[in-house]
Short mmCIF file of C-alpha atoms and ligand atoms in Angstrom, two decimals:
data_model
loop_
_atom_site.label_atom_id
_atom_site.label_comp_id
_atom_site.label_asym_id
_atom_site.label_seq_id
_atom_site.Cartn_x
_atom_site.Cartn_y
_atom_site.Cartn_z
CA MET A 1378 38.44 -45.51 5.55
CA SER A 1379 37.50 -41.82 5.57
CA LEU A 1380 34.98 -40.52 8.05
CA ILE A 1381 32.55 -39.66 5.24
CA GLN A 1382 32.81 -43.22 3.90
CA THR A 1383 32.17 -44.67 7.37
CA ILE A 1384 29.04 -42.53 7.75
CA LYS A 1385 27.85 -43.49 4.26
CA ASN A 1386 28.27 -47.17 5.06
CA LYS A 1387 26.40 -46.79 8.32
CA PHE A 1388 23.41 -45.28 6.52
CA LYS A 1389 23.48 -48.05 3.94
CA GLU A 1390 23.13 -50.59 6.71
CA LYS A 1391 20.18 -48.96 8.34
CA THR A 1392 17.45 -47.04 6.52
CA ILE A 1393 16.26 -44.28 8.81
CA HIS A 1394 13.18 -43.14 6.92
CA LYS A 1395 10.65 -45.77 5.98
CA LYS A 1396 7.83 -45.07 3.58
CA TRP A 1397 4.49 -44.97 5.38
CA PRO A 1398 1.70 -46.40 3.19
CA GLY A 1399 -1.22 -44.53 4.79
CA LEU A 1400 -3.41 -46.01 7.49
CA ILE A 1401 -5.62 -48.27 5.35
CA ASN A 1402 -2.63 -50.21 4.08
CA ALA A 1403 -0.93 -50.13 7.48
CA TYR A 1404 -3.96 -51.48 9.36
CA ARG A 1405 -5.62 -53.45 6.56
CA ASP A 1406 -6.51 -56.43 8.80
CA TRP A 1407 -8.32 -54.19 11.26
CA LEU A 1408 -10.51 -52.35 8.78
CA PRO A 1409 -13.66 -53.27 6.81
CA ILE A 1410 -12.02 -53.24 3.40
CA SER A 1411 -11.33 -55.84 0.73
CA ASP A 1412 -9.03 -56.20 -2.25
CA LYS A 1413 -11.75 -54.51 -4.29
CA THR A 1414 -11.64 -51.33 -2.22
CA PRO A 1415 -9.70 -48.60 -4.06
CA VAL A 1416 -7.43 -46.99 -1.48
CA ILE A 1417 -7.78 -43.22 -1.61
CA THR A 1418 -4.94 -41.94 0.55
CA LEU A 1419 -2.81 -38.89 1.22
CA GLN A 1420 -0.64 -41.01 3.52
CA GLU A 1421 -2.46 -39.94 6.67
CA GLY A 1422 -1.72 -41.39 10.10
CA SER A 1423 1.56 -42.26 11.82
CA THR A 1424 1.49 -38.99 13.74
CA PRO A 1425 3.89 -38.42 16.66
CA LEU A 1426 3.19 -39.06 20.32
CA ILE A 1427 5.15 -36.31 22.09
CA TYR A 1428 6.15 -36.22 25.77
CA LEU A 1429 5.24 -32.92 27.45
CA LYS A 1430 7.85 -32.01 30.04
CA SER A 1431 6.40 -28.74 31.22
CA ILE A 1432 2.80 -29.97 31.51
CA SER A 1433 3.96 -33.19 33.24
CA GLU A 1434 5.79 -31.04 35.81
CA LYS A 1435 2.70 -28.94 36.36
CA ILE A 1436 0.69 -32.07 37.16
CA GLY A 1437 3.53 -33.47 39.34
CA LYS A 1438 3.13 -36.85 41.13
CA GLU A 1439 5.44 -38.48 38.52
CA VAL A 1440 2.58 -38.34 36.03
CA GLU A 1441 3.71 -38.63 32.39
CA VAL A 1442 1.76 -36.53 29.92
CA TYR A 1443 1.93 -37.04 26.16
CA VAL A 1444 0.10 -35.53 23.23
CA LYS A 1445 -1.04 -37.38 20.14
CA TYR A 1446 -0.36 -34.64 17.63
CA ASP A 1447 -2.92 -35.39 14.94
CA GLY A 1448 -2.61 -31.87 13.58
CA LEU A 1449 0.27 -33.31 11.54
CA ASN A 1450 -2.04 -35.22 9.22
CA PRO A 1451 -2.08 -34.19 5.53
CA THR A 1452 -4.86 -31.60 5.89
CA GLY A 1453 -3.87 -30.72 9.44
CA SER A 1454 -6.46 -32.62 11.48
CA PHE A 1455 -7.53 -36.09 12.65
CA LYS A 1456 -10.39 -35.99 10.15
CA ASP A 1457 -8.04 -37.42 7.50
CA ARG A 1458 -8.03 -40.76 9.35
CA GLY A 1459 -11.78 -41.07 8.89
CA MET A 1460 -11.88 -39.50 5.47
CA THR A 1461 -9.46 -41.95 3.80
CA MET A 1462 -11.88 -44.72 4.81
CA ALA A 1463 -15.14 -42.89 4.03
CA ILE A 1464 -13.97 -41.76 0.59
CA SER A 1465 -12.37 -45.10 -0.32
CA LYS A 1466 -15.63 -46.91 0.53
CA ALA A 1467 -17.69 -44.29 -1.33
CA LYS A 1468 -15.45 -44.83 -4.37
CA GLU A 1469 -15.88 -48.59 -4.06
CA GLU A 1470 -19.65 -48.04 -4.09
CA LYS A 1471 -19.28 -45.95 -7.30
CA CYS A 1472 -20.47 -42.77 -5.66
CA GLU A 1473 -19.71 -39.59 -7.61
CA ALA A 1474 -20.44 -36.88 -5.03
CA ILE A 1475 -20.09 -36.45 -1.29
CA ILE A 1476 -21.55 -33.98 1.19
CA CYS A 1477 -20.85 -32.90 4.77
CA ALA A 1478 -21.67 -30.26 7.33
CA SER A 1479 -18.64 -28.89 9.09
CA THR A 1480 -17.17 -26.50 11.60
CA GLY A 1481 -14.18 -26.48 9.23
CA ASN A 1482 -11.89 -29.48 9.54
CA THR A 1483 -14.25 -32.09 8.11
CA SER A 1484 -14.86 -29.84 5.11
CA ALA A 1485 -11.12 -29.37 4.49
CA SER A 1486 -10.47 -33.09 4.72
CA ALA A 1487 -13.53 -34.13 2.70
CA ALA A 1488 -12.57 -31.67 -0.02
CA ALA A 1489 -9.00 -32.99 -0.27
CA TYR A 1490 -9.92 -36.69 -0.37
CA ALA A 1491 -12.85 -36.13 -2.77
CA THR A 1492 -10.49 -34.35 -5.13
CA LYS A 1493 -8.03 -37.22 -4.89
CA ALA A 1494 -10.89 -39.61 -5.71
CA ASN A 1495 -12.17 -37.45 -8.55
CA MET A 1496 -15.55 -36.80 -6.90
CA ARG A 1497 -17.59 -33.66 -6.33
CA ALA A 1498 -17.59 -32.35 -2.77
CA PHE A 1499 -20.34 -30.18 -1.28
CA VAL A 1500 -19.64 -28.70 2.12
CA LEU A 1501 -22.07 -26.78 4.32
CA ILE A 1502 -20.54 -24.48 6.89
CA PRO A 1503 -21.88 -22.01 9.48
CA ASP A 1504 -21.30 -18.61 7.91
CA GLY A 1505 -18.70 -16.60 9.83
CA TYR A 1506 -17.77 -19.37 12.29
CA VAL A 1507 -15.15 -21.33 10.38
CA ALA A 1508 -11.48 -20.50 10.97
CA GLN A 1509 -9.76 -18.89 7.98
CA GLY A 1510 -7.24 -21.67 7.36
CA LYS A 1511 -9.97 -24.30 7.11
CA LEU A 1512 -12.10 -22.25 4.74
CA ALA A 1513 -9.02 -21.58 2.61
CA GLN A 1514 -8.34 -25.32 2.42
CA ALA A 1515 -11.86 -26.27 1.31
CA LEU A 1516 -11.70 -23.62 -1.42
CA VAL A 1517 -8.21 -24.59 -2.63
CA TYR A 1518 -9.03 -28.32 -2.67
CA GLY A 1519 -11.92 -27.44 -4.97
CA ALA A 1520 -15.02 -28.11 -2.88
CA GLU A 1521 -18.31 -26.37 -3.55
CA VAL A 1522 -18.69 -24.41 -0.34
CA ILE A 1523 -22.15 -23.46 0.89
CA ALA A 1524 -22.25 -21.12 3.90
CA ILE A 1525 -25.56 -21.04 5.77
CA LYS A 1526 -26.86 -18.46 8.22
CA GLY A 1527 -27.14 -21.03 10.96
CA ASN A 1528 -24.94 -23.19 13.16
CA PHE A 1529 -23.36 -26.62 12.59
CA ASP A 1530 -26.34 -28.54 14.02
CA LYS A 1531 -28.67 -26.92 11.47
CA ALA A 1532 -26.20 -27.64 8.64
CA LEU A 1533 -26.00 -31.29 9.69
CA ASN A 1534 -29.80 -31.66 9.58
CA ILE A 1535 -29.80 -30.29 6.04
CA VAL A 1536 -27.03 -32.55 4.70
CA GLN A 1537 -28.57 -35.64 6.33
CA GLU A 1538 -31.83 -34.93 4.52
CA ILE A 1539 -30.10 -34.26 1.19
CA SER A 1540 -28.10 -37.49 1.37
CA ASP A 1541 -31.31 -39.43 2.16
CA LYS A 1542 -33.01 -38.09 -0.96
CA TYR A 1543 -30.21 -37.68 -3.51
CA PRO A 1544 -27.24 -39.78 -4.69
CA VAL A 1545 -24.65 -37.99 -2.55
CA THR A 1546 -22.77 -39.82 0.19
CA LEU A 1547 -22.71 -38.26 3.64
CA VAL A 1548 -19.20 -38.19 5.11
CA ASN A 1549 -19.92 -36.77 8.56
CA SER A 1550 -19.15 -39.06 11.49
CA VAL A 1551 -22.56 -40.77 11.20
CA ASN A 1552 -20.85 -42.53 8.29
CA PRO A 1553 -19.57 -45.69 10.07
CA TYR A 1554 -16.38 -45.84 7.96
CA ARG A 1555 -15.26 -42.52 9.44
CA LEU A 1556 -15.00 -43.98 12.93
CA GLN A 1557 -13.31 -47.11 11.59
CA GLY A 1558 -10.50 -44.98 10.16
CA GLN A 1559 -10.26 -42.80 13.25
CA LYS A 1560 -9.88 -45.76 15.62
CA THR A 1561 -6.37 -46.30 14.20
CA ALA A 1562 -5.17 -43.36 16.31
CA ALA A 1563 -5.72 -45.53 19.39
CA PHE A 1564 -3.66 -48.33 17.78
CA GLU A 1565 -0.79 -45.90 17.18
CA VAL A 1566 -0.95 -44.61 20.77
CA ILE A 1567 -0.66 -48.17 22.12
CA GLU A 1568 2.19 -48.98 19.74
CA ALA A 1569 4.12 -45.84 20.69
CA LEU A 1570 3.64 -46.22 24.45
CA GLY A 1571 3.98 -50.00 24.51
CA ASP A 1572 0.58 -50.21 26.23
CA SER A 1573 -2.62 -48.26 26.61
CA PRO A 1574 -2.38 -45.01 28.62
CA ASP A 1575 -4.25 -44.87 31.94
CA ILE A 1576 -6.22 -41.80 30.90
CA LEU A 1577 -7.11 -40.34 27.52
CA CYS A 1578 -8.13 -36.66 27.38
CA ILE A 1579 -9.95 -35.64 24.23
CA PRO A 1580 -11.96 -32.65 22.98
CA VAL A 1581 -15.57 -33.49 22.16
CA GLY A 1582 -17.80 -31.86 19.57
CA ASN A 1583 -20.01 -34.20 17.60
CA ALA A 1584 -18.59 -37.03 19.77
CA GLY A 1585 -17.34 -39.20 16.92
CA ASN A 1586 -13.66 -39.20 17.78
CA ILE A 1587 -14.08 -40.24 21.42
CA SER A 1588 -16.21 -43.17 20.21
CA ALA A 1589 -13.62 -44.08 17.56
CA TYR A 1590 -10.71 -44.05 20.05
CA TRP A 1591 -12.68 -46.25 22.44
CA MET A 1592 -13.38 -48.74 19.64
CA GLY A 1593 -9.64 -48.82 18.84
CA PHE A 1594 -8.60 -49.28 22.47
CA LYS A 1595 -11.11 -52.09 22.94
CA GLU A 1596 -10.05 -53.91 19.76
CA TYR A 1597 -6.35 -53.89 20.69
CA PHE A 1598 -7.18 -54.90 24.26
CA GLN A 1599 -9.28 -57.82 23.06
CA ALA A 1600 -6.42 -58.88 20.77
CA LYS A 1601 -4.06 -58.73 23.79
CA LYS A 1602 -2.02 -55.94 22.24
CA SER A 1603 -2.53 -53.92 25.43
CA SER A 1604 -2.94 -54.90 29.05
CA LYS A 1605 -5.59 -52.36 30.09
CA LEU A 1606 -8.20 -49.91 28.89
CA PRO A 1607 -7.96 -46.15 29.53
CA LYS A 1608 -10.40 -43.94 31.37
CA MET A 1609 -11.88 -41.69 28.68
CA MET A 1610 -12.14 -38.02 29.64
CA GLY A 1611 -14.11 -35.92 27.15
CA PHE A 1612 -13.85 -32.13 27.29
CA GLN A 1613 -16.31 -29.65 25.87
CA ALA A 1614 -16.19 -25.83 25.82
CA SER A 1615 -18.35 -24.33 28.57
CA GLY A 1616 -20.56 -22.39 26.14
CA SER A 1617 -21.08 -25.50 24.09
CA ALA A 1618 -21.33 -28.42 26.49
CA PRO A 1619 -24.44 -30.51 25.74
CA LEU A 1620 -22.92 -33.73 27.11
CA VAL A 1621 -21.85 -32.12 30.37
CA LEU A 1622 -25.18 -30.39 30.90
CA ASN A 1623 -27.15 -33.30 29.44
CA LYS A 1624 -29.28 -31.09 27.22
CA ILE A 1625 -29.31 -29.66 23.71
CA ILE A 1626 -27.66 -26.23 23.52
CA LYS A 1627 -29.59 -24.13 21.01
CA GLU A 1628 -27.02 -21.34 20.64
CA PRO A 1629 -23.60 -22.91 21.32
CA ASN A 1630 -20.74 -20.49 21.63
CA THR A 1631 -16.97 -20.74 22.14
CA ILE A 1632 -13.67 -19.46 20.79
CA ALA A 1633 -13.00 -23.11 19.86
CA THR A 1634 -15.21 -22.97 16.77
CA ALA A 1635 -14.34 -26.57 15.79
CA ILE A 1636 -16.37 -27.85 18.77
CA ARG A 1637 -19.15 -25.26 18.64
CA ILE A 1638 -21.83 -27.97 18.55
CA GLY A 1639 -25.04 -28.03 20.58
CA ASN A 1640 -26.53 -31.39 19.65
CA PRO A 1641 -23.87 -34.09 19.07
CA VAL A 1642 -25.00 -36.71 16.60
CA ASN A 1643 -22.95 -39.46 18.32
CA LYS A 1644 -24.33 -38.66 21.77
CA GLU A 1645 -25.53 -42.19 22.57
CA LYS A 1646 -22.20 -43.75 21.57
CA ALA A 1647 -20.30 -41.21 23.67
CA LEU A 1648 -22.47 -41.81 26.74
CA ASN A 1649 -21.71 -45.47 26.37
CA VAL A 1650 -17.96 -44.76 26.22
CA GLN A 1651 -18.26 -42.76 29.42
CA LYS A 1652 -20.06 -45.64 31.14
CA GLU A 1653 -17.82 -48.45 29.86
CA SER A 1654 -14.55 -46.66 30.53
CA ASN A 1655 -15.61 -45.16 33.85
CA GLY A 1656 -14.83 -41.79 32.31
CA LYS A 1657 -16.39 -38.35 32.51
CA PHE A 1658 -17.45 -35.38 30.43
CA LYS A 1659 -16.30 -32.04 31.76
CA ASP A 1660 -16.28 -28.50 30.49
CA VAL A 1661 -13.49 -25.96 30.16
CA THR A 1662 -13.97 -22.22 29.74
CA ASP A 1663 -12.60 -20.29 26.77
CA GLN A 1664 -10.11 -18.71 29.18
CA GLU A 1665 -8.86 -22.15 30.28
CA ILE A 1666 -8.63 -23.26 26.64
CA ILE A 1667 -6.54 -20.21 25.71
CA ASN A 1668 -4.33 -20.67 28.75
CA ALA A 1669 -3.53 -24.27 27.70
CA TYR A 1670 -3.10 -23.16 24.07
CA LYS A 1671 -0.50 -20.61 25.12
CA ILE A 1672 1.36 -23.04 27.41
CA LEU A 1673 1.56 -25.62 24.61
CA GLY A 1674 2.99 -23.00 22.27
CA LYS A 1675 5.46 -21.21 24.47
CA GLU A 1676 6.52 -23.99 26.86
CA GLU A 1677 6.31 -27.08 24.66
CA GLY A 1678 6.81 -25.74 21.13
CA ILE A 1679 3.51 -27.21 19.99
CA PHE A 1680 0.99 -25.19 18.03
CA CYS A 1681 -2.53 -26.61 18.02
CA GLU A 1682 -5.90 -25.10 17.35
CA PRO A 1683 -8.02 -23.90 20.30
CA ALA A 1684 -10.44 -26.86 20.22
CA SER A 1685 -7.48 -29.23 20.57
CA ALA A 1686 -6.13 -27.33 23.56
CA ALA A 1687 -9.38 -28.21 25.38
CA SER A 1688 -7.89 -31.66 26.09
CA VAL A 1689 -4.86 -30.18 27.87
CA ALA A 1690 -7.00 -27.48 29.54
CA GLY A 1691 -9.19 -30.26 30.90
CA LEU A 1692 -6.22 -32.21 32.23
CA LEU A 1693 -4.82 -29.11 33.98
CA LYS A 1694 -8.26 -28.46 35.48
CA MET A 1695 -8.60 -31.98 36.91
CA LYS A 1696 -4.96 -32.09 38.05
CA ASP A 1697 -5.85 -32.99 41.65
CA GLU A 1698 -7.87 -36.02 40.53
CA ILE A 1699 -4.99 -37.60 38.57
CA PRO A 1700 -3.50 -40.54 40.48
CA LYS A 1701 0.26 -40.84 41.02
CA LYS A 1702 2.49 -42.24 38.25
CA THR A 1703 -0.26 -42.43 35.67
CA LYS A 1704 0.32 -42.07 31.94
CA VAL A 1705 -1.98 -39.58 30.29
CA VAL A 1706 -2.42 -38.95 26.56
CA CYS A 1707 -4.10 -35.74 25.39
CA VAL A 1708 -5.33 -35.71 21.82
CA LEU A 1709 -4.39 -32.63 19.81
CA THR A 1710 -6.91 -32.92 17.02
CA GLY A 1711 -5.94 -30.01 14.77
CA ASN A 1712 -3.01 -27.83 13.73
CA GLY A 1713 -2.61 -24.30 15.08
CA LEU A 1714 -2.14 -22.90 11.58
CA LYS A 1715 -5.82 -23.60 10.93
CA ASP A 1716 -6.84 -20.59 12.98
CA PRO A 1717 -4.35 -17.73 12.51
CA ASP A 1718 -6.79 -15.11 13.84
CA CYS A 1719 -6.93 -16.85 17.21
CA ALA A 1720 -3.13 -17.08 17.30
CA ILE A 1721 -2.53 -13.42 16.49
CA THR A 1722 -5.01 -12.31 19.16
CA ASN A 1723 -4.02 -14.79 21.87
CA ASN A 1724 -0.30 -14.83 22.60
CA ASP A 1725 2.08 -13.28 25.09
CA ALA A 1726 4.84 -12.61 22.58
CA VAL A 1727 6.94 -9.47 22.41
CA PHE A 1728 6.24 -8.03 18.98
CA HIS A 1729 8.04 -4.78 18.13
CA GLN A 1730 6.52 -3.15 15.09
CA GLU A 1731 7.14 -0.25 12.71
CA LEU A 1732 10.82 0.14 13.44
CA GLU A 1733 13.07 2.12 11.13
CA PRO A 1734 15.30 -0.19 9.03
CA ASP A 1735 18.35 0.88 10.97
CA ILE A 1736 20.79 -1.38 12.85
CA SER A 1737 21.12 0.94 15.82
CA GLU A 1738 17.32 1.04 16.21
CA VAL A 1739 17.18 -2.75 16.15
CA ILE A 1740 20.04 -3.09 18.65
CA LYS A 1741 18.40 -0.56 20.97
CA THR A 1742 15.10 -2.46 20.77
CA MET A 1743 16.91 -5.72 21.53
CA GLY A 1744 18.26 -4.11 24.69
CA LEU A 1745 21.88 -4.84 23.79
N1 F0G B 2098 -11.14 -31.05 17.47
C1 F0G B 2098 -11.19 -30.51 16.24
C2 F0G B 2098 -10.01 -29.73 15.78
C3 F0G B 2098 -12.33 -30.71 15.43
O1 F0G B 2098 -12.36 -30.17 14.22
C4 F0G B 2098 -13.42 -31.45 15.94
C5 F0G B 2098 -14.61 -31.66 15.14
C6 F0G B 2098 -13.29 -32.00 17.22
C7 F0G B 2098 -12.15 -31.78 17.96
C8 F0G B 2098 -14.36 -32.82 17.84
O2 F0G B 2098 -14.44 -34.08 17.29
O3 F0G B 2098 -16.79 -34.06 16.55
O4 F0G B 2098 -15.51 -36.18 16.68
O5 F0G B 2098 -16.19 -34.97 18.76
N2 F0G B 2098 -14.85 -31.07 14.05
C9 F0G B 2098 -15.98 -31.34 13.16
C10 F0G B 2098 -15.79 -30.62 11.85
C11 F0G B 2098 -17.29 -31.17 13.78
O6 F0G B 2098 -16.78 -30.31 11.17
O7 F0G B 2098 -14.66 -30.37 11.45
P1 F0G B 2098 -15.80 -34.90 17.32
#
């Protein structure tokens, strides 16, 4: 038999790529859906858990650090996990329009899933504080984008009031189906690691995702699919840290615009997570966020958005408090391509520009 034939036969025996049905179909038994629920999916979920060699070495003590790279979801953030549920349930309830306030990712995701479900999407964003990639997505997916001269907290108040008075479904994380979808990330982490990690590090804005992960960890633990529960470490940007400072921040500010939130709507839930998991909320400065962002890019080959890097920045900051041989998972919530302006301004790359199109010039520049 020829070599080619042998290889062909081998592949016939074992299918390498398996079709992923999207998280609602994958975790049907764990979600509040029925046969009547139309599944609106872009095949979100099943994102990789990646071992970080360089960061693990920086922590030392035989600690293993992984990232849950949720920036590889269809619209480039973890929001797709919640949105497939929120939009499917809205469709089941015959809703024709949805609304959200957003620092960018929720609006991109809501717009994509609403389009898939043939619904109108209204998104309110803080004018001038949404990364270019996210704004581009909302526009391309066909949302009606409304930019207000105010921050996310103000936008959220407005959309909550509108959805109370008019037939438009709110798809921010106060919508309980959002957290149901997002909890599946914890299931995937347990399945990939074979057990729960010892510590989960996660960026916190409106505090929905930390609450969703905790729900997922608890459900798998109760079903004996894991042997322990993780300590939940939530990280906020220093200029925007209401849970760390235990007060509303009227003018939140940070380079990590995704988590530029001064009054998290899921505050009570998040405080409960902290208590139950024996976790903590801590803050990281913009400088620490950018430092982690650069390390992830140039030492691990992983490009995330600045808000996501807050989880790794936080881990590096609390390095001395990490016990020996623990397994830590940092959640990377969004893709680096979302915020090209931040990337262009914050890198240590060598970028030679305006060279003559001449081979000797190029060779000279290369130092050969
Ligand atoms: N990371 C990214 C990339 C985000 O976009 C967000 C939230 C968070 C972390 C924080 O998650 O709010 O559940 O604590 N973004 C929202 C939005 C607010 O509008 O896209 P959280």
